[in-house]
XYZ file of C-alpha atoms in Angstrom:
117
model
C 239.644 -40.293 26.275
C 241.242 -43.734 25.999
C 237.967 -45.651 25.883
C 236.614 -43.447 23.088
C 239.810 -44.028 21.063
C 239.477 -47.769 21.788
C 235.996 -47.846 20.231
C 237.156 -45.672 17.329
C 239.769 -48.336 16.577
C 237.302 -51.200 16.847
C 234.857 -49.401 14.541
C 237.401 -48.049 12.039
C 237.174 -49.009 8.406
C 240.126 -50.608 6.613
C 241.583 -47.274 5.471
C 241.516 -45.728 8.968
C 242.317 -48.788 11.066
C 246.111 -48.488 11.329
C 245.902 -44.822 12.328
C 243.129 -45.511 14.876
C 245.064 -48.388 16.472
C 248.200 -46.229 16.699
C 246.183 -43.451 18.354
C 244.698 -45.808 20.942
C 247.587 -48.189 21.832
C 251.237 -47.785 22.750
C 253.622 -49.243 20.143
C 254.124 -52.385 22.238
C 250.548 -52.481 23.542
C 248.685 -55.729 23.858
C 245.245 -57.225 23.463
C 244.246 -60.445 25.232
C 240.850 -62.150 25.259
C 239.714 -65.799 25.127
C 240.359 -65.887 21.357
C 243.525 -63.800 20.980
C 246.758 -62.805 22.703
C 248.625 -60.306 20.544
C 251.131 -57.454 20.836
C 251.858 -54.452 18.640
C 249.754 -52.356 16.301
C 249.851 -54.746 13.354
C 248.636 -57.752 15.342
C 245.942 -55.724 17.120
C 244.703 -54.437 13.759
C 244.581 -58.035 12.485
C 242.341 -59.064 15.412
C 240.012 -56.134 14.720
C 239.929 -56.979 10.996
C 239.044 -60.607 11.802
C 236.147 -59.465 14.006
C 234.794 -57.293 11.184
C 235.116 -60.185 8.740
C 233.218 -62.502 11.103
C 230.524 -59.879 11.821
C 230.167 -57.634 8.735
C 227.893 -54.638 9.252
C 228.280 -54.719 13.038
C 229.650 -51.972 15.291
C 231.066 -52.039 18.796
C 229.419 -49.745 21.337
C 229.919 -48.972 24.986
C 227.351 -50.560 27.281
C 227.038 -48.709 30.578
C 229.531 -46.481 32.317
C 233.333 -46.585 32.361
C 234.801 -47.226 35.811
C 238.422 -46.279 36.351
C 241.144 -45.357 38.760
C 244.862 -44.667 38.482
C 245.974 -46.137 35.150
C 243.178 -48.730 34.886
C 239.626 -48.689 33.522
C 236.919 -51.272 33.032
C 233.826 -51.169 30.860
C 231.319 -53.352 29.057
C 230.520 -53.348 25.361
C 228.171 -54.884 22.801
C 228.643 -55.839 19.171
C 225.544 -54.420 17.471
C 224.018 -55.402 14.133
C 223.588 -52.211 12.105
C 220.599 -53.689 10.259
C 218.352 -54.781 13.130
C 219.973 -53.446 16.321
C 220.488 -56.880 17.840
C 223.609 -57.430 19.938
C 224.556 -61.121 19.821
C 228.011 -60.556 21.342
C 228.823 -58.679 24.535
C 231.844 -58.462 26.762
C 233.773 -56.628 29.426
C 237.270 -55.230 29.120
C 239.890 -53.988 31.538
C 242.531 -51.643 30.122
C 245.743 -50.242 31.523
C 247.147 -46.938 30.286
C 250.527 -45.287 29.980
C 251.214 -41.811 31.328
C 249.872 -40.228 28.132
C 246.542 -42.059 28.205
C 247.365 -44.643 25.533
C 246.496 -48.287 26.077
C 249.277 -50.543 27.323
C 247.127 -53.651 27.690
C 243.567 -54.850 27.194
C 242.199 -57.865 29.057
C 238.906 -58.834 27.452
C 236.162 -61.196 28.580
C 233.266 -62.475 26.474
C 230.017 -62.291 28.416
C 227.640 -63.320 25.602
C 228.428 -65.143 22.349
C 226.131 -66.705 19.755
C 225.839 -70.471 19.672
C 228.407 -71.982 17.329
C 230.611 -68.867 17.229
């Protein structure tokens, strides 16, 4: 499932990140949101690493159901604090997939961000 692999990549530790990104995205896959517009596994991994550095101890989790058709899916997510369960960041993503179920592109939107972030 592409969305499950997507969250595995976003929640991977440093040692597993490259492998998780490669499992989720095509080699030339992209990730675009208000803060980033990158292509390729290395750049996607760098965006994920930066998010973990900004929010240490947090995990990404699916919020609600995945809605999809053809080669496209959309879903919402939250960034959850492992210590207290709060979710100061939330967003919605639209992904497109290749014929093998790997992500070609992610178009992300931030629905909730903390003040000053």
